[in-house]
């Protein structure tokens, strides 16, 4: 079993503080709600899943604020201005 390039056995072992051998024995015994909870928690701990969720959330926020079409140059200018304002406050 693989989820977004991560081996589910590895995720299960690390998240439950058990050896890989124990994980290999335990996963096939999961049934029903236990199996669903395991798969959900494995997906939640997957960095790719979290990264994509953050990316899409930022993208939606930009769309709501009318900023989705900003160029890289415009984004960098906004960052430069924000940093300059922050630095001016700390002086």
Short mmCIF file of C-alpha atoms in Angstrom, two decimals:
data_model
loop_
_atom_site.label_atom_id
_atom_site.label_comp_id
_atom_site.label_asym_id
_atom_site.label_seq_id
_atom_site.Cartn_x
_atom_site.Cartn_y
_atom_site.Cartn_z
CA UNK A 1 0.00 0.00 0.00
CA UNK A 2 1.29 3.44 -0.93
CA UNK A 3 -0.23 6.84 -0.18
CA UNK A 4 1.26 9.84 -2.00
CA UNK A 5 4.64 8.13 -2.22
CA UNK A 6 4.69 7.20 1.47
CA UNK A 7 4.55 3.60 2.54
CA UNK A 8 1.56 3.15 4.84
CA UNK A 9 3.47 0.64 6.92
CA UNK A 10 6.16 3.26 7.63
CA UNK A 11 3.59 5.91 8.53
CA UNK A 12 1.76 3.48 10.81
CA UNK A 13 4.97 2.37 12.51
CA UNK A 14 6.24 5.90 13.14
CA UNK A 15 2.91 7.35 14.23
CA UNK A 16 2.31 4.48 16.66
CA UNK A 17 5.92 4.20 17.89
CA UNK A 18 6.20 0.56 16.86
CA UNK A 19 8.60 -1.43 14.74
CA UNK A 20 8.06 -2.00 11.03
CA UNK A 21 7.63 -5.73 11.71
CA UNK A 22 4.81 -5.02 14.14
CA UNK A 23 3.19 -2.61 11.69
CA UNK A 24 3.30 -5.23 8.93
CA UNK A 25 1.51 -7.66 11.23
CA UNK A 26 -1.00 -5.12 12.56
CA UNK A 27 -2.24 -3.35 9.43
CA UNK A 28 -3.92 -6.39 7.82
CA UNK A 29 -5.87 -6.95 11.06
CA UNK A 30 -7.45 -3.49 11.00
CA UNK A 31 -11.14 -3.63 10.17
CA UNK A 32 -14.00 -1.19 9.80
CA UNK A 33 -13.67 1.98 11.84
CA UNK A 34 -10.08 1.17 12.91
CA UNK A 35 -9.04 0.84 9.27
CA UNK A 36 -10.81 4.05 8.30
CA UNK A 37 -9.22 5.97 11.18
CA UNK A 38 -5.79 4.62 10.28
CA UNK A 39 -6.11 5.60 6.64
CA UNK A 40 -7.41 9.05 7.60
CA UNK A 41 -4.59 9.63 10.09
CA UNK A 42 -2.01 8.40 7.59
CA UNK A 43 -3.30 10.87 5.02
CA UNK A 44 -3.30 13.67 7.60
CA UNK A 45 0.33 13.02 8.49
CA UNK A 46 1.41 12.92 4.88
CA UNK A 47 3.38 16.09 4.13
CA UNK A 48 2.21 16.16 0.53
CA UNK A 49 -1.43 16.18 1.58
CA UNK A 50 -0.84 18.99 4.07
CA UNK A 51 1.16 20.97 1.55
CA UNK A 52 -1.55 20.68 -1.09
CA UNK A 53 -4.23 21.66 1.37
CA UNK A 54 -2.26 24.78 2.32
CA UNK A 55 -1.60 25.60 -1.32
CA UNK A 56 -5.28 25.33 -2.28
CA UNK A 57 -6.34 27.35 0.76
CA UNK A 58 -3.94 30.15 -0.17
CA UNK A 59 -5.10 29.97 -3.76
CA UNK A 60 -8.75 30.30 -2.69
CA UNK A 61 -7.92 33.22 -0.38
CA UNK A 62 -6.11 34.97 -3.25
CA UNK A 63 -9.13 34.41 -5.49
CA UNK A 64 -11.49 35.86 -2.85
CA UNK A 65 -9.28 38.95 -2.57
CA UNK A 66 -8.84 39.39 -6.33
CA UNK A 67 -5.13 38.64 -6.17
CA UNK A 68 -4.99 35.41 -8.16
CA UNK A 69 -3.53 37.08 -11.25
CA UNK A 70 -0.59 38.83 -9.56
CA UNK A 71 2.72 38.41 -11.34
CA UNK A 72 5.80 37.16 -9.52
CA UNK A 73 7.23 40.67 -9.71
CA UNK A 74 4.11 42.11 -8.04
CA UNK A 75 4.26 39.47 -5.31
CA UNK A 76 7.93 40.18 -4.66
CA UNK A 77 7.21 43.91 -4.49
CA UNK A 78 4.46 43.30 -1.90
CA UNK A 79 6.90 41.23 0.15
CA UNK A 80 9.58 43.93 -0.13
CA UNK A 81 7.15 46.64 1.04
CA UNK A 82 5.89 44.52 3.95
CA UNK A 83 9.45 43.79 5.09
CA UNK A 84 10.43 47.45 4.81
CA UNK A 85 7.41 48.42 6.95
CA UNK A 86 8.26 45.73 9.50
CA UNK A 87 11.90 46.83 9.66
CA UNK A 88 10.92 50.49 10.07
CA UNK A 89 8.79 49.56 13.10
CA UNK A 90 11.65 47.68 14.80
CA UNK A 91 14.11 50.56 14.52
#
